[in-house]
XYZ file of C-alpha atoms in Angstrom:
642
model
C -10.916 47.834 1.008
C -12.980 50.967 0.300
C -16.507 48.521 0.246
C -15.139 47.741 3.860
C -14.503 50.863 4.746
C -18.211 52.261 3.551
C -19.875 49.285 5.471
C -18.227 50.636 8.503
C -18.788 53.770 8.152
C -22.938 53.126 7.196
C -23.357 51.064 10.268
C -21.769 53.645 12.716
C -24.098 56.257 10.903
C -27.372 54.015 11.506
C -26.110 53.368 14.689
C -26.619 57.129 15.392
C -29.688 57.492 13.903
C -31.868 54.465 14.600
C -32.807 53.802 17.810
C -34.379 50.548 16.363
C -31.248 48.797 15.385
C -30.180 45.621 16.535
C -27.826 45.636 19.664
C -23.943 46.398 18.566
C -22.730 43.271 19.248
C -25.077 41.521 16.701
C -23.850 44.295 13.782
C -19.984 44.053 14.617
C -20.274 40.135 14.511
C -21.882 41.130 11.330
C -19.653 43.223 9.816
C -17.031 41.486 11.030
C -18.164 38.042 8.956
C -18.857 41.077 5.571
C -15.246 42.141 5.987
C -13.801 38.759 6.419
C -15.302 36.231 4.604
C -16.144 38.820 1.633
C -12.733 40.037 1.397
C -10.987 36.497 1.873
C -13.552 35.067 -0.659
C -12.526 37.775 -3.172
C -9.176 36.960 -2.919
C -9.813 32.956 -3.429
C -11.859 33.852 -6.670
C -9.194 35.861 -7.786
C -6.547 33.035 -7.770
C -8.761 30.005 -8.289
C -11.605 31.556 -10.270
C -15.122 29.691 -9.749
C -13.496 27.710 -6.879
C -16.728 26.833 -4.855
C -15.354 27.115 -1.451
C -14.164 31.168 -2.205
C -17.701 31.906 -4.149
C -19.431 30.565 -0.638
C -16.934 32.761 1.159
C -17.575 35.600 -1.012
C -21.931 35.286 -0.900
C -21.612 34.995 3.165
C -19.661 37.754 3.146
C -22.230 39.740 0.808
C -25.317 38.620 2.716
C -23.881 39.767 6.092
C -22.833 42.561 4.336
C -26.822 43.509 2.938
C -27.659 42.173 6.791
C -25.565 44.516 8.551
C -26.881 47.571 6.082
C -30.146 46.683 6.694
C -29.862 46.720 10.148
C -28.281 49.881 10.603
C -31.332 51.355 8.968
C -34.042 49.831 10.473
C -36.477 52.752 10.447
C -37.105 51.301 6.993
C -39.329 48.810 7.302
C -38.019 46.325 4.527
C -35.130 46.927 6.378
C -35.883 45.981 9.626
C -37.498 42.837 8.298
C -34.312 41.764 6.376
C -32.702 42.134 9.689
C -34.302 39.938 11.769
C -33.607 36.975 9.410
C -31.245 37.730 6.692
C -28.641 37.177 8.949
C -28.403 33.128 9.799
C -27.916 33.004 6.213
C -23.843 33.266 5.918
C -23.749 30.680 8.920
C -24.947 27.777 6.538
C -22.782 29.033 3.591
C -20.347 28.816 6.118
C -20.016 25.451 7.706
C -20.987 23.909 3.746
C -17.656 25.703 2.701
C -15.879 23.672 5.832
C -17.749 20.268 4.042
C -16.182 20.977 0.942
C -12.988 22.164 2.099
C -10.179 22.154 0.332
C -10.796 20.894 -3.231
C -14.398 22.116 -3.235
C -16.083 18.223 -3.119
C -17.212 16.270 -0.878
C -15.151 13.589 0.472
C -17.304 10.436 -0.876
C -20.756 10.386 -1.942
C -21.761 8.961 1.859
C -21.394 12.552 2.915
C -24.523 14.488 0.518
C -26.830 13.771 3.710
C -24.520 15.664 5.214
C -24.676 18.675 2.783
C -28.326 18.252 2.928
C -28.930 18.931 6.411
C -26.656 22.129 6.162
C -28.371 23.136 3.383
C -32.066 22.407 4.558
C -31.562 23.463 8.271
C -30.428 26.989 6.917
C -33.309 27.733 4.451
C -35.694 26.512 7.214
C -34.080 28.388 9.899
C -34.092 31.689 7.592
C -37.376 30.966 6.042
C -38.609 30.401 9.582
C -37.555 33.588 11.070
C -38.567 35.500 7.686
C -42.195 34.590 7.758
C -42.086 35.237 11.896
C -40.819 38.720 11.228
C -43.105 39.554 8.537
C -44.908 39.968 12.036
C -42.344 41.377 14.358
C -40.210 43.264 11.525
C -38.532 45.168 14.452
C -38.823 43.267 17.749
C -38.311 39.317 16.505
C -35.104 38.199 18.756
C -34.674 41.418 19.850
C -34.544 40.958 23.389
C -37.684 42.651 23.811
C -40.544 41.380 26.165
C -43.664 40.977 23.871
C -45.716 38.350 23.250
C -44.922 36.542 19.654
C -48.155 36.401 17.594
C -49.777 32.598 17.201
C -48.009 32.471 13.336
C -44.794 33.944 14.523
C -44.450 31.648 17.298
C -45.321 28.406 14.921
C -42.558 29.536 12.847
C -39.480 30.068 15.178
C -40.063 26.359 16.344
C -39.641 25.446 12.514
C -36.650 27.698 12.720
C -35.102 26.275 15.901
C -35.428 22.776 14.268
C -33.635 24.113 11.178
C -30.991 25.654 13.463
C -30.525 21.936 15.250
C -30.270 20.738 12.068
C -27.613 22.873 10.757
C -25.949 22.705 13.566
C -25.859 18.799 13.647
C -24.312 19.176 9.965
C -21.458 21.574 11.501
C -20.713 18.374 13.320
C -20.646 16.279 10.752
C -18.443 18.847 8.401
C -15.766 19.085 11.468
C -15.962 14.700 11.417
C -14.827 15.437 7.877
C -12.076 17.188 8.567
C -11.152 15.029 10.479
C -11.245 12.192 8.246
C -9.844 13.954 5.379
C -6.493 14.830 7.619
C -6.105 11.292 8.546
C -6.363 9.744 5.604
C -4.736 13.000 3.018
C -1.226 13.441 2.386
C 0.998 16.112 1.266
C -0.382 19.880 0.182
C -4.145 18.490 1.481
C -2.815 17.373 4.708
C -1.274 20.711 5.439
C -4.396 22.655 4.065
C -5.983 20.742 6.322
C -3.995 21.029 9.439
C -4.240 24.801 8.921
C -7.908 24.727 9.116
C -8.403 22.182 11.691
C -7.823 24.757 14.841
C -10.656 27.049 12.885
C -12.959 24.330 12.834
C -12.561 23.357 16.227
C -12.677 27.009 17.294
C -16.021 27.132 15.776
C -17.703 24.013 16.946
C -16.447 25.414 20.553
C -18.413 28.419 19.887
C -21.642 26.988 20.418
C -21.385 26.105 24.117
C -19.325 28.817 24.662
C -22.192 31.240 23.159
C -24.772 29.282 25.911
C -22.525 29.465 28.925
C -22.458 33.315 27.917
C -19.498 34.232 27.174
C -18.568 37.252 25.788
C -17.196 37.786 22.023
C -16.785 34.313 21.005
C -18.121 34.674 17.537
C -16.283 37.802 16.927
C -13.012 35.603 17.159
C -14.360 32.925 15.109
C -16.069 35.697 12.313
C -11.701 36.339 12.015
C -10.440 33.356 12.221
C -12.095 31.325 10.382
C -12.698 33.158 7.263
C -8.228 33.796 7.548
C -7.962 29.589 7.996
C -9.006 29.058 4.842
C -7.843 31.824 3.117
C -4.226 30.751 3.928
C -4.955 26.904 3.615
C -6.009 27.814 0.063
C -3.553 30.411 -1.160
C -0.492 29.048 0.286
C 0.784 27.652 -2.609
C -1.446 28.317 -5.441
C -2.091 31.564 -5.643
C -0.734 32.895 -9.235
C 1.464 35.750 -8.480
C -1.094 37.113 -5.601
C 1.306 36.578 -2.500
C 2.031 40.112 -1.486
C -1.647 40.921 -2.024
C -2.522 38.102 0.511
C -0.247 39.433 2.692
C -0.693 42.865 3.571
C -4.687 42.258 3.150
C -4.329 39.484 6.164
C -1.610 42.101 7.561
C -4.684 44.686 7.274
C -7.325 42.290 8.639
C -5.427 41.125 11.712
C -4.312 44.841 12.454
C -7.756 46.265 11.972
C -8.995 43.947 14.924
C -6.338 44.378 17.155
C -6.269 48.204 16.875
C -10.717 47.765 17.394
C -9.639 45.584 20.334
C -7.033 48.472 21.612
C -9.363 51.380 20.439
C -12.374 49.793 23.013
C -10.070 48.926 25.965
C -7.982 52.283 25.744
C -11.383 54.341 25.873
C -13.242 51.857 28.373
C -10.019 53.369 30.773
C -10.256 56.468 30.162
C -13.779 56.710 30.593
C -13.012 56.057 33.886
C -10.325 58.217 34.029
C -11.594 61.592 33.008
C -14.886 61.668 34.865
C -16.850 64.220 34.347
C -14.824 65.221 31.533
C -16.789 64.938 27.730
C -16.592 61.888 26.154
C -14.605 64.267 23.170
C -11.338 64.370 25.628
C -11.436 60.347 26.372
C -11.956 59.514 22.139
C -8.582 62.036 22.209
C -6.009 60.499 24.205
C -7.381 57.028 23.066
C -6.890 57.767 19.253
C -3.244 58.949 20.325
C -2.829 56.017 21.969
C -3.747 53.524 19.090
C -1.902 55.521 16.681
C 1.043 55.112 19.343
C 0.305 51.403 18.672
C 0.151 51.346 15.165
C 3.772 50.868 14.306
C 4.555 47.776 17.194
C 1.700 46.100 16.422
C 2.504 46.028 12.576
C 5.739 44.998 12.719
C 5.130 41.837 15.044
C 1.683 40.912 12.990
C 4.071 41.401 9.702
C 6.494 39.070 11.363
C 3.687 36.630 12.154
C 1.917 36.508 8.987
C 5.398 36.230 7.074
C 5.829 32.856 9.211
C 2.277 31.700 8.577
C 2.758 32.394 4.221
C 6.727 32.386 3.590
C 8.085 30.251 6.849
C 11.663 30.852 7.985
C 12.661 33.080 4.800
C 13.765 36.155 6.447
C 16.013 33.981 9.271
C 17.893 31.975 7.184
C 20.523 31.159 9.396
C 18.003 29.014 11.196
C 16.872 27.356 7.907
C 20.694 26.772 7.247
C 21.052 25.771 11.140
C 17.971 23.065 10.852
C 19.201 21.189 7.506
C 22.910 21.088 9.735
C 21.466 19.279 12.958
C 19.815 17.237 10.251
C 23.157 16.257 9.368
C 24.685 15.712 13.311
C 21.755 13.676 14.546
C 20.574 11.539 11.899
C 22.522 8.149 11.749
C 20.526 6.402 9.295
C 21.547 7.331 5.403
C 18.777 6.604 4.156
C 16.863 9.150 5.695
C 18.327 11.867 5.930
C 17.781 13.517 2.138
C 13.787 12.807 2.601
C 14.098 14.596 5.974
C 16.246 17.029 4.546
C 13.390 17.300 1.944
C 10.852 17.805 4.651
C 12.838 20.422 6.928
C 13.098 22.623 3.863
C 9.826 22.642 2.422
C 8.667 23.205 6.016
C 10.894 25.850 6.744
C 10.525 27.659 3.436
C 6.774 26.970 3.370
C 7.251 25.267 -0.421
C 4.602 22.447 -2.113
C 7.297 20.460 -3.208
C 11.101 19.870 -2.476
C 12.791 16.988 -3.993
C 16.988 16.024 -4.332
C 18.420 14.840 -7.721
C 21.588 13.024 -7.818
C 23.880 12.514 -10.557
C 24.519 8.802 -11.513
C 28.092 7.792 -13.176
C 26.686 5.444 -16.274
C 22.883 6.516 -16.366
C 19.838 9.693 -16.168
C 20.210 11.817 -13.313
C 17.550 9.960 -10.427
C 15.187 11.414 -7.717
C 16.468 9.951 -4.422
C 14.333 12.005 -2.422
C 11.215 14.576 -2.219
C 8.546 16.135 -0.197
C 5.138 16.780 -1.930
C 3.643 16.783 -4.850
C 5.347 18.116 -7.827
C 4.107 20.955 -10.071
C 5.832 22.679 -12.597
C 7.542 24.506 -12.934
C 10.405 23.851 -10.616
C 13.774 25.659 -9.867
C 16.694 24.068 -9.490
C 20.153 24.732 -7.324
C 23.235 22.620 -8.054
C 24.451 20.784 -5.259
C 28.583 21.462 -5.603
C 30.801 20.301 -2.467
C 34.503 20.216 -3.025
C 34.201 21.433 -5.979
C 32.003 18.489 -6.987
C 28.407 18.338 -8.444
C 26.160 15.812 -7.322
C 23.094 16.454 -8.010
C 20.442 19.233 -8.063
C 17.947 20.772 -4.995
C 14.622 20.864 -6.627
C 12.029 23.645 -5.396
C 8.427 24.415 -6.250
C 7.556 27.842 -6.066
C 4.862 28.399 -3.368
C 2.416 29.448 -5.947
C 1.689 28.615 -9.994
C 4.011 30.837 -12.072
C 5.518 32.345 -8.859
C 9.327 33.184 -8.417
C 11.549 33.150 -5.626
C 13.122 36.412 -4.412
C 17.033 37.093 -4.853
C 17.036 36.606 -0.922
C 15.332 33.114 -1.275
C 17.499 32.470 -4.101
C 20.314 32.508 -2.192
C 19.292 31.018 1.336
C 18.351 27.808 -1.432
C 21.358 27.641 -2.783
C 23.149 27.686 0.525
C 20.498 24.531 0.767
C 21.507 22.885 -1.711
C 25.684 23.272 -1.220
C 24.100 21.575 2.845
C 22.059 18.877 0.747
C 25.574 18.259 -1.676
C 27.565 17.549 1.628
C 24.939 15.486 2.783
C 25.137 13.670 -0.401
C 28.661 13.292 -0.419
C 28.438 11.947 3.222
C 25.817 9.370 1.969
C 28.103 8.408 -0.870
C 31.117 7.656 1.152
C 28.952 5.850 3.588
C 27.382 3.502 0.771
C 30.421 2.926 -0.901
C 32.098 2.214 2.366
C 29.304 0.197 3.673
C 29.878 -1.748 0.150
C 33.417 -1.989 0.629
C 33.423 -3.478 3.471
C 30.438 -6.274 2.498
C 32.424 -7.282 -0.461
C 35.633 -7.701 2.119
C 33.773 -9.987 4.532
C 32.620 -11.943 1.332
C 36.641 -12.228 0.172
C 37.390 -13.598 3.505
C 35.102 -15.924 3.784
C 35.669 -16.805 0.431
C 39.704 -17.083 1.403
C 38.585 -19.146 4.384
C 36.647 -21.730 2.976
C 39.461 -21.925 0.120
C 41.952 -22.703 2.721
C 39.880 -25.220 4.474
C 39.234 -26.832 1.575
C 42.826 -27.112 0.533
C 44.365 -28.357 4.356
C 41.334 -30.400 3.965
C 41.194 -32.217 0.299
C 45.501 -32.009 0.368
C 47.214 -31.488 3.582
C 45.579 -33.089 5.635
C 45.066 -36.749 3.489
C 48.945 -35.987 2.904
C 49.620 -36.343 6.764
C 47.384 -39.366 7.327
C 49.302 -41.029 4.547
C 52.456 -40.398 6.209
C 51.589 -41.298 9.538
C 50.205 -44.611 8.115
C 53.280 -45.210 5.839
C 55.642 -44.381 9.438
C 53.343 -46.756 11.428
C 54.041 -49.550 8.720
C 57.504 -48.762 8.483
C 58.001 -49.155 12.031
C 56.078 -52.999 11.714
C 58.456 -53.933 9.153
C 61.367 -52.130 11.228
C 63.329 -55.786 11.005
C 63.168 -56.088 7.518
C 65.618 -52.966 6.156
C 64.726 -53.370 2.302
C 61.012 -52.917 3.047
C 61.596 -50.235 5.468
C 63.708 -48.119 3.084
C 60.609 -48.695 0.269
C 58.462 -46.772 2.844
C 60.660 -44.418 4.052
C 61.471 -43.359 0.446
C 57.393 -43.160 -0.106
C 57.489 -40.483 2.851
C 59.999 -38.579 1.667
C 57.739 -37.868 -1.466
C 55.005 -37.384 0.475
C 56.767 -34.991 2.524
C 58.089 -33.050 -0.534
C 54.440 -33.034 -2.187
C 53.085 -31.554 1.370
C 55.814 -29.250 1.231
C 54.796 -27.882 -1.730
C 51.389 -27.787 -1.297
C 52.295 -25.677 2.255
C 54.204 -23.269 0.663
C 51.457 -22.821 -2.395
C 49.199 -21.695 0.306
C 51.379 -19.285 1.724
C 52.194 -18.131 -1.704
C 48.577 -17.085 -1.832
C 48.633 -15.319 1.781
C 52.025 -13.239 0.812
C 53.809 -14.432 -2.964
C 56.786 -15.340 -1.991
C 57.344 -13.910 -5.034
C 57.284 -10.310 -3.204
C 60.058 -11.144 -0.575
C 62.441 -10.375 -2.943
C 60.811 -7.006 -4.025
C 57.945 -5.640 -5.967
C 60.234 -5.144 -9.313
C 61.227 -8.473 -9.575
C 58.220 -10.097 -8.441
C 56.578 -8.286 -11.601
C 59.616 -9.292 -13.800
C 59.322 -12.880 -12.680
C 55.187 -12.422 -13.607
C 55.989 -11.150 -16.942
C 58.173 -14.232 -17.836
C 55.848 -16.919 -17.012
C 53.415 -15.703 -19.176
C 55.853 -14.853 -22.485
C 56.287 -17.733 -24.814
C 56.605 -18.498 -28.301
C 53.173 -17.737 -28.879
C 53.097 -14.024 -26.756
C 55.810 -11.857 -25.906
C 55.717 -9.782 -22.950
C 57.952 -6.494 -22.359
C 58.009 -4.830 -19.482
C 59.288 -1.431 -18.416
C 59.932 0.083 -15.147
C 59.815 3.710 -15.062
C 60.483 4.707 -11.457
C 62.356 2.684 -8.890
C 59.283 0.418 -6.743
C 61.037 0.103 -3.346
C 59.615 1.086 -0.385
C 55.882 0.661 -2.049
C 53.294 -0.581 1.224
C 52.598 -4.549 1.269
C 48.703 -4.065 0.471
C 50.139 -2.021 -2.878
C 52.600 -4.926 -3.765
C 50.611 -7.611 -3.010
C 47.046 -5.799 -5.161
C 49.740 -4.890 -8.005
C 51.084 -8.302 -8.037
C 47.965 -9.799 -8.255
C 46.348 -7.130 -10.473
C 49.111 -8.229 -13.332
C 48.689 -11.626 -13.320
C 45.047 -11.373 -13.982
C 45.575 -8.937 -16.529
C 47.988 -11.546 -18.227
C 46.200 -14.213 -17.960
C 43.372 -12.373 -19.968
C 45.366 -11.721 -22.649
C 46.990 -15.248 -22.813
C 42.865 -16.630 -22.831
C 41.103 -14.283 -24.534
C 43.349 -11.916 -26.684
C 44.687 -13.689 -29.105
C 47.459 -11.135 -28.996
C 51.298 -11.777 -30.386
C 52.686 -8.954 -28.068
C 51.891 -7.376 -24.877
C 53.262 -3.787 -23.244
C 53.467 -3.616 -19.349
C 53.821 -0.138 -18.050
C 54.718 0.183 -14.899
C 54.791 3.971 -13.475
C 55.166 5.519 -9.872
C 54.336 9.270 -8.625
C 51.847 9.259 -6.202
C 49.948 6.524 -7.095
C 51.556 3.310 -8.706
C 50.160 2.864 -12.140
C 50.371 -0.333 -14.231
C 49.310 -0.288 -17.986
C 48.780 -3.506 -19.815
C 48.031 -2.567 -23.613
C 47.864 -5.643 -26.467
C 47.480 -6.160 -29.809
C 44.878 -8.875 -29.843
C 41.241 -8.996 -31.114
C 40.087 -5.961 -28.907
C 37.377 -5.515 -26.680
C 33.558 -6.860 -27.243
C 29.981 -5.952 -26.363
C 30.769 -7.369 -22.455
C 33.499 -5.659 -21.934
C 34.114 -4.636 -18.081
C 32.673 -7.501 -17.194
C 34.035 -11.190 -16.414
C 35.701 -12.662 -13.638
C 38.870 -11.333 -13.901
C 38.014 -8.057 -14.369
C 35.658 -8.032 -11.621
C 38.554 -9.364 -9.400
C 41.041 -6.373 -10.600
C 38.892 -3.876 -9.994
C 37.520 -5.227 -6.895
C 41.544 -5.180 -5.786
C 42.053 -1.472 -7.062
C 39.041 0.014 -5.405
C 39.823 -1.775 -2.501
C 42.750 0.765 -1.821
C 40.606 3.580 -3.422
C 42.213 2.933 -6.714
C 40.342 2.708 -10.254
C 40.765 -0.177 -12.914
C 39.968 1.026 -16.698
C 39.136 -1.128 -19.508
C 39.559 -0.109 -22.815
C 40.130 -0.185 -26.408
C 43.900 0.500 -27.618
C 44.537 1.865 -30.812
C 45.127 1.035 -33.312
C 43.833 -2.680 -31.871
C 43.750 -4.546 -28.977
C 43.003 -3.932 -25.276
C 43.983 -1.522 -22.739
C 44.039 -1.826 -18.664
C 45.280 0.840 -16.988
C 45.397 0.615 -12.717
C 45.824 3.266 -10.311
C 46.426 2.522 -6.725
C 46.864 5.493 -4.471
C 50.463 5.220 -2.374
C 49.779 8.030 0.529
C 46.352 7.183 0.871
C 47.291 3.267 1.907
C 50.296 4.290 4.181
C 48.128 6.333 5.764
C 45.973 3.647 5.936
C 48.504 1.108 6.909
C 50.400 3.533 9.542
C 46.889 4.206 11.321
């Protein structure tokens, strides 16, 4: 700051005394690239030490610096020479630092021609214009009408040639930019799109500059220079941020209050005619300083945006991750978008969402950029529930977030848990319902197959045996033969009829859950395995989808036991609060390495989390097995009544 300051302050004093100096545009464009790019390159070598992009920053900052010193005292004549030249130096640092921008290489090895042409064009260009004003040390490209001597006029051809040459690699340095945006992802697609508009702003420059208009590279000297600096530092600067910021904050400020300094005395000028200049420098200091405190806050504002993103408003990061959540329909995208919205609001490298799985290692489901540790975390709780965890990179290596941040994250990450939760349900609903259309069909096709393989043979035979009967309707013994075989047939149809409907509704149930049970217990005890059952609570009044999963849920259970227990007895609990809960507990050989698994199994739980129940498997003590059911009463009335 104070080397900015003293460059200042020397070229307003050679200003005064040299009437030889170049005009004041060329030595505030000047300065203007010394403060800029020196100060900006400093603060690149201070985070990312020997990066090659901030030392090229840094040496065009230093030449324009030594060019701008020199030409403020131009009645020395090494001086004078060193400004007529020394300045289209920085211009070729500059557009090789766009080449190698960000990660200070080129993109492939196609593009050295590229490097060479900066890098030749701007010797030749300098050298050109150095030897020429080794014979006009004070006049070359002055603006002054005098004839160039034969050497001097050789030479700025070479040097025009070197400046088409640099020039065409400025072109070639924006096409890979360009490129490298396309085709980058992540932090180097961001650096990138912050340095883009710079680019651009400078390859406009040059037809700009020849149509004549005013103060184009001034803009560019700032912007360009303030790109980078934020492209590079955004998220990598160790522990630097709040230097960044109020030296940008001082950069940008410094311009405007130039900018409000020349326009307020340019009016006043007018104003106080015939007045000394001493009363019009006056009121236009007061009036900057008036404009001091505005224009800081709004440039702080801006520049907090550009570094941190939303994290002073956090009731619109809060606000964006919650239309997230009202307009997105697909599940499966909103946690990456959520991912995205948040690293983009909070300006962050790297956002990602952990979710808890029941029976394995926590899993990434979603994240935005490219991880680098290390990485803070913020449970995601919702209903008093933990899902998961919001992952967040601080913005730069060994950085930490702010209490304030801390908080508007965790806020995040209680949005990302409800998203989460949402997701769930939707999944396990989306499930739910699959495996239902699969036990239809699977219903379906049993029933066809049974009307088909037994009914329905069972009614052709009886329509054949009543077509024969009615031949031999004159001969009563044979007739009664047939009748009598279509009374059995009739019976055995019967039976198969009310089998299926058995397997719609048991009939079992018509005479109420308790019973039904009872009757389910007795089939399967024996000499071999004897069942007891007790009833805790009375079972009336239960809804049919409980009976009828409960019913079913037993005899499975049983028939496990009978098959694969070896068990002499078996205890059925059967309890009611507000869920029903059936135990089945025996004392056979226990459970193996596949236990959970089978058929059977598959089908009780399958029944149980169809009403948003659980089925447990496990071992009893001190042998045997243990299935215990829950199936939710209020939840399937509601279900039921709605």
């Amino acid at each position: 700051m104070a080397a900015a300051t003293a460059i200042v302050a020397l070229v307003w004093v050679g200003e005064v005394v040299d009437r030889h100096a170049a005009p004041p545009a060329s030595i505030l464009l000047n300065a203007l690239i010394a403060v800029f790019f020196g100060l900006m390159g400093a603060l690149v070598l201070q985070g990312k030490p020997r990066h090659l992009v901030g030392r090229l920053m840094a040496t065009a900052g230093a030449v324009s610096a030594v060019s701008v010193l020199a030409a403020s005292w131009a009645s020395w004549l090494p001086a004078a020479w060193l400004s007529r030249w020394l300045w289209a130096v920085p211009f070729g640092l500059i557009f090789l630092a766009l080449l190698v921008f960000p990660d200070a290489r080129l993109p492939t090895k196609r593009w050295r021609p590229v490097a060479a042409l900066i890098i030749v064009g701007s010797t030749v260009a300098a050298l050109g214009m150095a030897g020429a004003a080794l014979d006009h040390p004070r006049d070359l490209l002055a603006g002054v009408d005098r004839e160039l001597t034969p050497r001097a006029a050789t030479l700025i051809t070479v040097a025009r040639l070197g400046a088409v040459l640099t020039i065409i690699g400025l072109l070639g340095a924006f096409v890979a930019l360009l490129l490298r945006w396309r085709r980058s992802g992540g932090e180097t697609r961001q650096q990138l799109a912050c340095l883009l508009p710079a680019g651009a702003a400078l390859l406009l420059a040059l037809p700009l500059e020849a149509l004549g208009v005013p103060g184009v590279w001034l803009v560019v000297a700032a912007v360009v220079p303030v790109a980078m600096t934020i492209a590079i530092l955004r998220y990598r600067l160790y522990e630097l941020d709040r230097v960044v910021n109020r030296s940008i904050v001082w950069l940008l400020m410094s311009a405007l209050l130039l900018v409000v300094l020349a326009l307020a005395l340019a009016l006043l000028r007018e104003t106080f005619v015939g007045d000394s200049d001493s009363t019009a420098s006056a009121v236009a200091t007061v009036v900057t300083l008036l404009a001091v405190g505005p224009l800081r806050s709004r440039v702080q504002r801006v520049v907090d945006r550009l570094l941190y993103g939303n994290r002073d408003e956090p009731y619109e990061v809060i606000t964006r991750v919650g239309d997230l959540l009202r307009r997105t329909m697909d599940p499966d995208s909103v946690l990456p978008q959520l991912t995205a919205d948040i690293a983009d609001s909070m300006q962050v490298p790297y956002v990602a969402v952990e979710l808890d799985e029941p029976d394995d290692e926590p899993r990434v489901v979603a994240e935005h950029g490219r991880r680098a540790e290390p990485v803070a975390s913020f449970d995601m709780v919702a209903q008093g529930k933990k899902f998961g965890k919001l992952l967040v990179a601080p913005r730069s290596e060994g950085g930490r977030f702010t209490p304030r941040e801390r908080r508007l994250l965790e806020e995040a990450a209680v949005q990302a848990a409800v998203a989460a939760a949402t997701i769930r349900l939707m999944n396990e609903l989306q499930d739910y319902q699959e495996r239902l259309i699969m036990i239809r069909e699977d219903e379906r096709h049993r029933l066809r197959d049974d009307l088909h393989d037994r009914v329905k043979p069972a009614l052709t035979g009886i329509t054949m045996k009543v077509e024969l009967a009615r031949e031999h309707v004159r001969k009563p013994d044979r007739v009664s033969a047939v009748l009598g075989e279509v009374m059995e047939n009739l019976v055995r149809t019967q039976a198969d009829l009310d089998h299926l409907v058995s397997q719609l509704r048991p009939q079992a149930l018509e005479r109420g859950l308790a019973v039904a049970l009872a009757g389910r217990c007795e089939e399967f005890s024996g000499p071999a395995l004897s069942v007891r059952l007790e009833m805790r609570q009375n079972l009336d009044g239960l809804p049919a989808p409980v009976e009828e999963a409960a019913y079913h849920i037993l005899g499975e259970a049983l028939n496990n036991v009978v098959k694969h227990a070896n068990a002499r007895t078996c205890q059925v609990t059967v309890a009611r609060d507000r869920s029903l809960t059936i135990e089945v507990v025996d004392d056979g050989v226990g459970i193996g390495s596949t236990a959970g698994h089978g058929v059977g199994l598959d089908s009780m739980r399958d029944r149980a989390e169809r009403l948003g129940g659980t089925c447990r498997v496990a071992a009893a003590q001190p042998r045997g097995t243990s299935v215990r059911v829950e199936l939710p009463i209020g939840l399937v009335a509601e279900r039921t009544n709605g």
